[in-house]
Structures are given as C-alpha cells and as structure tokens.
Coordinates of C-alpha atoms in Angstrom, one line a residue:
M467 CA 0.2 0.0 0.0
N468 CA 2.8 2.3 1.0
L469 CA 4.5 1.6 -2.5
L470 CA 1.3 2.4 -4.2
F471 CA 0.8 5.5 -2.6
K472 CA 4.2 6.6 -3.3
L473 CA 3.8 5.6 -7.0
C474 CA 0.6 7.7 -7.4
L475 CA 2.3 10.8 -5.3
L476 CA 5.2 10.5 -7.7
L477 CA 3.0 10.6 -10.8
F478 CA 1.0 13.8 -9.1
L479 CA 4.1 15.4 -8.8
L480 CA 5.2 14.7 -12.3
S481 CA 2.2 15.9 -13.6
S482 CA 2.1 18.9 -11.2
L483 CA 5.7 19.8 -12.7
R484 CA 4.4 19.5 -16.2
I485 CA 1.3 22.1 -15.9
Y486 CA 3.7 24.5 -14.0
S487 CA 6.4 24.3 -16.7
E488 CA 3.5 25.1 -19.3
E489 CA 2.1 27.9 -17.2
E490 CA 5.3 29.1 -17.0
S491 CA 6.0 29.5 -20.7
L492 CA 4.4 32.3 -22.4
E493 CA 4.0 32.1 -26.1
I494 CA 5.1 35.1 -28.6
L495 CA 4.4 35.0 -32.0
L496 CA 7.2 37.4 -34.1
S497 CA 6.3 39.0 -37.7
S498 CA 9.8 38.9 -38.2
N499 CA 13.3 38.6 -36.6
N500 CA 14.6 42.2 -37.2
S501 CA 16.1 44.1 -34.8
I502 CA 13.2 46.2 -33.4
Y503 CA 11.4 43.0 -32.5
L504 CA 14.6 41.7 -30.9
S505 CA 15.1 44.7 -29.0
T506 CA 11.6 44.6 -27.8
L507 CA 11.9 40.8 -26.9
Q508 CA 14.8 41.5 -25.0
S509 CA 12.6 44.1 -22.8
I510 CA 9.9 41.5 -22.7
Q511 CA 12.2 38.7 -21.2
S512 CA 13.6 41.1 -18.5
T513 CA 10.2 42.5 -17.4
S514 CA 8.1 39.1 -17.6
K515 CA 8.3 36.4 -14.9
K516 CA 7.4 33.7 -17.1
K517 CA 9.7 31.6 -19.6
L518 CA 9.3 32.8 -23.2
N519 CA 8.5 30.6 -26.2
L520 CA 9.3 32.1 -29.6
N521 CA 7.6 31.4 -32.9
F522 CA 8.4 33.3 -36.0
I523 CA 6.0 33.7 -38.9
N524 CA 8.8 33.7 -41.4
S525 CA 9.8 29.8 -40.2
M526 CA 6.2 28.5 -39.9
N527 CA 4.0 27.2 -43.2
E528 CA 0.4 27.3 -43.5
S529 CA -0.1 24.3 -41.6
D530 CA 2.4 24.9 -38.8
L531 CA 0.5 28.1 -38.2
K532 CA -2.7 26.0 -38.1
I533 CA -1.3 23.4 -35.8
F534 CA 0.2 26.3 -33.4
F535 CA -3.2 28.3 -33.3
S536 CA -5.0 25.1 -32.4
S537 CA -2.9 24.1 -29.8
L538 CA -3.1 27.5 -27.9
E539 CA -7.2 26.8 -28.2
N540 CA -6.8 23.4 -27.0
K541 CA -4.8 24.1 -24.1
K542 CA -6.7 27.0 -23.1
A543 CA -3.5 29.0 -23.1
P544 CA -4.2 32.4 -20.8
L545 CA -2.3 34.6 -23.5
L546 CA -0.6 34.9 -26.8
I547 CA 1.8 37.9 -27.5
T548 CA 2.3 39.0 -30.7
L549 CA 5.0 41.3 -32.3
G550 CA 4.2 43.2 -35.3
Q551 CA 1.1 43.5 -37.5
Q552 CA 1.3 40.3 -39.6
A553 CA 1.6 38.3 -36.5
S554 CA -1.4 40.5 -34.6
L555 CA -3.7 40.0 -37.4
L556 CA -3.1 36.4 -38.1
A557 CA -3.8 35.9 -34.2
K558 CA -7.0 37.5 -34.3
E559 CA -8.2 35.8 -37.3
N560 CA -7.3 32.4 -35.9
L561 CA -7.9 32.9 -32.3
S562 CA -11.4 33.2 -30.6
N563 CA -10.7 31.9 -27.0
V564 CA -7.1 33.2 -26.2
S565 CA -6.5 36.8 -25.2
I566 CA -4.2 38.4 -27.6
L567 CA -1.6 41.1 -26.1
Y568 CA -0.2 42.8 -29.2
S569 CA 2.4 45.3 -30.0
L570 CA 4.4 46.8 -32.4
I571 CA 1.5 48.0 -34.5
N572 CA 0.3 51.4 -35.9
A573 CA -3.4 52.3 -35.6
P574 CA -5.1 49.1 -34.1
R575 CA -8.5 50.3 -34.2
A576 CA -8.4 50.7 -38.0
L577 CA -6.9 46.9 -38.0
G578 CA -9.9 45.7 -36.0
F579 CA -8.6 45.7 -32.5
N580 CA -11.6 47.3 -31.0
Y581 CA -14.1 46.6 -28.3
K582 CA -15.7 43.3 -29.9
S583 CA -12.1 41.8 -29.8
N584 CA -10.5 39.7 -27.0
T585 CA -7.3 41.8 -27.1
C586 CA -5.1 44.7 -25.6
G587 CA -1.8 45.9 -26.3
I588 CA 0.7 48.6 -26.9
H589 CA 0.7 50.7 -30.2
I590 CA 3.6 52.6 -31.5
D591 CA 1.7 55.7 -33.0
V592 CA 3.7 58.7 -32.6
P593 CA 1.5 61.5 -31.7
I594 CA 1.4 64.2 -34.2
Q595 CA 2.5 67.1 -32.3
E596 CA 6.0 65.3 -32.1
I597 CA 6.1 65.4 -35.8
F598 CA 4.7 69.0 -36.2
R599 CA 7.0 70.3 -33.7
A600 CA 10.1 69.0 -35.0
L601 CA 9.1 70.2 -38.4
K602 CA 8.8 74.0 -37.0
D603 CA 12.2 73.4 -35.6
I604 CA 13.8 72.9 -38.8
K605 CA 11.6 75.0 -41.0
P606 CA 9.5 77.5 -39.1
E607 CA 8.1 79.3 -42.1
A608 CA 6.5 75.6 -43.1
K609 CA 2.8 76.0 -43.8
N610 CA 1.5 73.5 -46.1
I611 CA 2.1 69.7 -45.6
A612 CA 0.7 66.9 -47.3
A613 CA 0.4 63.0 -46.7
F614 CA -1.0 60.3 -48.7
Y615 CA -3.0 57.2 -47.6
S616 CA -4.6 54.3 -49.3
N617 CA -6.1 52.2 -46.6
N618 CA -7.9 52.5 -43.1
A619 CA -4.4 52.8 -40.9
G620 CA -3.2 55.4 -43.0
E621 CA -6.5 57.1 -42.9
L622 CA -6.7 56.9 -39.3
L623 CA -3.1 58.5 -38.9
V624 CA -3.6 61.2 -41.3
N625 CA -6.8 62.1 -39.9
E626 CA -5.1 63.1 -36.5
A627 CA -3.1 65.8 -38.4
D628 CA -6.1 67.1 -40.2
Y629 CA -7.7 67.6 -37.1
T630 CA -4.8 69.1 -35.1
D631 CA -3.2 71.2 -37.9
S632 CA -4.4 74.4 -37.1
L633 CA -3.3 74.3 -33.6
H634 CA 0.3 74.1 -34.9
G635 CA -0.1 77.0 -37.6
I636 CA -0.2 74.6 -40.6
I637 CA -2.4 73.5 -43.2
F638 CA -2.7 69.8 -43.8
H639 CA -3.6 68.2 -47.0
K640 CA -4.6 64.5 -46.8
I641 CA -4.5 62.9 -50.1
K642 CA -6.1 59.3 -51.1
I643 CA -4.1 57.4 -53.3
E644 CA -5.9 54.7 -55.6
S645 CA -3.1 53.3 -57.6
K646 CA 0.7 53.3 -58.4
N647 CA 0.2 55.9 -61.2
D648 CA -2.1 57.8 -59.0
F649 CA 0.7 58.3 -56.6
R650 CA 3.2 59.5 -58.9
E651 CA 0.5 62.0 -60.7
K652 CA -0.7 63.4 -57.3
L653 CA 2.9 63.9 -56.1
Y654 CA 3.9 65.8 -59.0
Q655 CA 0.6 68.0 -58.8
L656 CA 2.1 69.1 -55.3
K657 CA 5.0 70.8 -56.7
N658 CA 5.6 74.3 -55.4
K659 CA 2.5 73.8 -53.4
I660 CA 4.0 72.2 -50.2
D661 CA 6.5 72.6 -47.6
A662 CA 6.7 69.2 -46.1
F663 CA 5.5 65.8 -46.8
Y664 CA 4.6 63.3 -43.8
I665 CA 4.8 59.3 -44.6
V666 CA 2.7 57.6 -42.5
P667 CA 2.7 53.4 -42.3
D668 CA 0.7 52.6 -45.3
A669 CA 0.9 49.9 -47.9
I670 CA 1.2 52.6 -50.7
Y671 CA 4.7 53.3 -49.9
S672 CA 6.6 50.5 -52.0
E673 CA 10.3 50.5 -52.4
D674 CA 9.6 52.4 -56.0
N675 CA 6.9 54.9 -54.6
F676 CA 9.4 55.7 -51.7
E677 CA 12.3 56.3 -54.2
I678 CA 10.1 58.6 -56.3
L679 CA 8.8 60.2 -53.1
S680 CA 12.5 60.9 -51.8
K681 CA 13.8 62.0 -54.8
F682 CA 10.7 64.5 -55.4
A683 CA 11.2 66.0 -51.7
K684 CA 14.9 66.3 -52.4
E685 CA 15.0 68.4 -55.8
N686 CA 12.0 70.5 -54.1
Q687 CA 13.5 71.4 -50.8
I688 CA 10.7 69.8 -49.1
V689 CA 11.2 68.6 -45.6
L690 CA 10.4 64.7 -45.7
M691 CA 9.1 63.5 -42.3
T692 CA 8.1 59.9 -41.0
Q693 CA 7.6 57.8 -37.9
I694 CA 8.7 54.4 -39.6
P695 CA 12.2 53.4 -38.5
F696 CA 15.2 52.8 -40.9
I697 CA 14.0 54.8 -43.7
V698 CA 15.4 58.1 -42.5
N699 CA 18.6 56.7 -43.4
V700 CA 17.6 55.9 -46.8
G701 CA 16.2 59.2 -47.7
T702 CA 14.1 61.5 -45.4
T703 CA 15.0 64.6 -43.4
F704 CA 14.1 63.1 -40.4
S705 CA 12.0 60.6 -38.2
I706 CA 10.6 60.2 -34.7
T707 CA 10.2 56.7 -33.6
P708 CA 9.1 55.3 -30.1
Y709 CA 12.1 53.8 -28.0
Y710 CA 11.3 50.1 -28.8
A711 CA 12.6 48.8 -25.4
R712 CA 10.2 50.5 -23.5
V713 CA 7.7 49.4 -25.8
G714 CA 8.8 45.5 -24.4
T715 CA 8.9 46.6 -20.8
F716 CA 5.3 47.9 -21.1
I717 CA 4.2 44.6 -22.9
G718 CA 6.1 42.5 -20.1
E719 CA 4.2 44.5 -17.2
L720 CA 0.8 44.4 -19.0
A721 CA 1.3 40.6 -19.4
N722 CA 2.0 40.4 -15.6
E723 CA -1.1 42.0 -15.0
V724 CA -3.0 40.1 -17.4
L725 CA -2.0 36.8 -16.2
S726 CA -2.4 37.9 -12.2
G727 CA -6.0 38.7 -13.3
K728 CA -5.5 42.8 -12.5
I729 CA -6.5 43.4 -15.9
D730 CA -8.8 41.8 -18.1
C731 CA -7.3 41.6 -21.9
K732 CA -10.5 42.5 -24.1
Y733 CA -12.2 45.5 -25.4
G734 CA -9.2 46.3 -27.7
Y735 CA -7.4 48.3 -24.7
A736 CA -4.7 50.0 -26.3
N737 CA -1.6 51.8 -24.4
S738 CA 1.3 53.7 -25.8
V739 CA 4.7 54.6 -24.9
K740 CA 5.7 58.2 -23.8
E741 CA 9.5 58.3 -25.0
F742 CA 10.3 59.0 -28.6
S743 CA 13.6 59.4 -30.3
L744 CA 14.3 61.8 -33.1
S745 CA 16.8 60.9 -36.0
L746 CA 18.2 63.3 -38.7
N747 CA 19.6 62.5 -41.9
K748 CA 22.2 65.3 -42.2
S749 CA 23.4 64.6 -45.7
Y750 CA 20.0 64.1 -47.1
A751 CA 19.0 67.8 -45.6
E752 CA 22.1 69.3 -47.0
D753 CA 21.2 67.8 -50.5
S754 CA 17.5 69.1 -50.1
G755 CA 19.1 72.7 -49.4
I756 CA 17.8 72.5 -45.9
S757 CA 20.1 73.9 -43.1
L758 CA 19.5 72.2 -39.8
P759 CA 19.3 74.7 -36.9
A760 CA 21.7 74.1 -33.7
N761 CA 18.5 73.4 -31.6
I762 CA 17.3 70.5 -33.8
L763 CA 20.9 68.9 -34.1
K764 CA 21.0 69.2 -30.0
R765 CA 17.4 67.7 -29.7
A766 CA 18.7 64.8 -31.9
E767 CA 21.8 64.3 -29.6
N768 CA 19.8 64.6 -26.6
S769 CA 17.8 61.5 -28.0
R770 CA 20.7 59.6 -27.9
L771 CA 21.1 60.6 -24.5
L772 CA 17.6 59.9 -23.7
I773 CA 18.1 56.3 -24.4
E774 CA 21.4 55.8 -22.3
G775 CA 19.2 57.5 -19.5
I776 CA 16.7 54.9 -20.0
H777 CA 18.9 52.0 -20.1
F778 CA 20.3 53.6 -16.4
Y779 CA 16.4 53.4 -15.1
E780 CA 15.6 50.2 -16.5
R781 CA 18.8 48.8 -14.9
G782 CA 17.6 50.5 -11.5
N783 CA 20.1 53.4 -11.5
L784 CA 17.8 55.8 -10.7
D785 CA 20.3 58.6 -9.7
V786 CA 22.6 58.3 -12.8
S787 CA 19.0 58.5 -15.0
N788 CA 17.7 61.5 -13.2
L789 CA 21.2 63.3 -14.1
V790 CA 20.8 62.6 -17.5
M791 CA 17.2 63.7 -17.6
E792 CA 18.2 67.0 -16.0
K793 CA 21.0 67.6 -18.3
I794 CA 18.3 67.0 -21.2
L795 CA 15.6 69.2 -19.6
K796 CA 18.2 71.8 -19.0
E797 CA 19.1 72.3 -22.6
D798 CA 15.5 71.4 -24.1
P799 CA 13.0 72.5 -21.6
T800 CA 10.2 71.3 -23.9
N801 CA 11.6 67.4 -24.2
F802 CA 8.5 65.8 -23.1
S803 CA 10.1 62.5 -23.1
A804 CA 12.8 63.3 -20.9
L805 CA 10.3 65.2 -18.4
Y806 CA 7.8 61.8 -18.2

C-alpha cells in the first residue's frame, strides 16, 4: 500500500511539474526577426515573470500556423503576445478563446482591435504634435503639409494631423491614393505647393514609390518626415520613433497584470509609450537645401542621451538616470520624453 501511495504521489508531482512548466511558458508570435523585434523581445524577457517560447512566422508554413493556433486554443492558453502587424492580424483571425496582447503595430483600431475583440496591447503611433514640433524647429515658415494614404490604418493616422493642424499654424492636406500611377501623378501636382511631406505607415509606400517621393522632396526642398524606422537613413529629413525597448517593458508588465488577473485583456484596450527618439539625416537635408538649426541638432543628440538615461532607469540606477534627464531638460525644457 505504501509503495502504491508513493507511486501515485510521484505521478501527481510529475503531472504538477508538467503543468507548472506549461504555465511558466508564455507564447510569443513574431512577424520577423528584425532588430526592433529583438530589442523589444529582450525587454519583455527582462520584465515578464514567465519563460518565453518564441515562434517566428517566417519559419512556419500554413500548416504549422494552423497547428500552432489550434494548440493554443486546445490547451486554453491564458495569453498570446504578438509582435508586429502580420503576427497580430493572424492571431486575431485564428484565435477566439485566447487573449491576444499585441505590440509594434500602428492604428490598432483601424486593424480591427476594438471593443469587439479579445485583445489589448501597446501601439507605436507617434503623436502628431511630436512631428509638427520638429518640423517647425527645422523650418519655422512651413505652412502646407501633405500626406498620402490608401487604407484604413493610413487614413486614421492622417486624420489626427488633419484635425489638429490649426493648433500648430499648419494647413494639412490628406490625399487618398488609388493606384501606383495615381501616386506619381498626385505627387507631381504638389510641386511648389507644399513645404513638407509626412510619410505614414501605409501599404502605398512601396520601394519604388518611396524612391520617387524621396527624390521629389530633395529636388524641391521639401522636408520629408516620418514615424517609420530605418527609412530616415535611406532618404528622409527626419524620423521620430518610439523607444522600442520601452515597448517591450510595457508589454512584459501588461502580461504580468493580465496573467495575475489585475487586467482583463479584452475590448481592444490600447496603451502607448511616452518616450520618442528623433533621428536626422544630415546629408539628405543638405542635399535638399535644408539647413538644420543648432537646436534640432542638439535635440537629436539628446535623443541619444535619452536612450542611455532610460537604460540606467531600467537597470535600477535612478540617480544616474535622473542626472541624464536633468541635463537634457536644461538644454531642451520642452523635451516631453525626458520630463516623463
């Protein structure tokens, strides 16, 4: 009887260990393995209390994805973290009983992450006032700004600018693009009519269209601005992007709260980061005949310092972080990220 009891107890402990191991593992679906996703992932790992199990879409075929989502539903996984638009949309299409914690997407409402969805997350939309403020520092006389869009997500982002342009002394022109030929035609109609052009995340910006736009802006001394990472180095005047490691920190913290029952991940609840980084392309600005003033050059340098200050903050070195932020604010009192 004692032997039977011990065997039953051992089986129970092994079963409990297996369940505990499953509970400790948190599934993450990534759209790709680019550096932004990996930086975000590192911060999730440092913040989350769970072991992370990574799944990359580009290494899974259609059958693999179907099995993956079915497995999550069958084992009633408490949560799936998604990084990027492709992963987030696939999860929303294939999961009905598993909460989705999305991140690294723009305009989540336009993508269907609304009150009807079992989702929550962190979006990476940059407030338009950040874009307008940098523009006015670079070109104070800028008055007319244009932006193209072709889908719901792009329209949602340009609408923010359209509704708030008068607050910044700007006339904003939102223009819908129907086709590739339409892009070129409507762009050339803007010659001598605009001071700046705002590139929003939208499928209309193919590599060809971007090259056409970049060349057009440079030849016509137009400030080209965006919130899309990477393309500032390819051919824009400046970009303003979120600090992606903070996105990961927020996702990890939100996952902890969802798993502990403090937050119910549903109704499309979306939050955002408050720290943003300004990047300049000095050579592109020079080729465009645009002079970058000292204050905007200093702000770009402060963006680099801000990242360092946040690193100190996340490592718990609050005194050094505070010194960095105070230095930034002394030179740039309107740096909202450092103040936050």
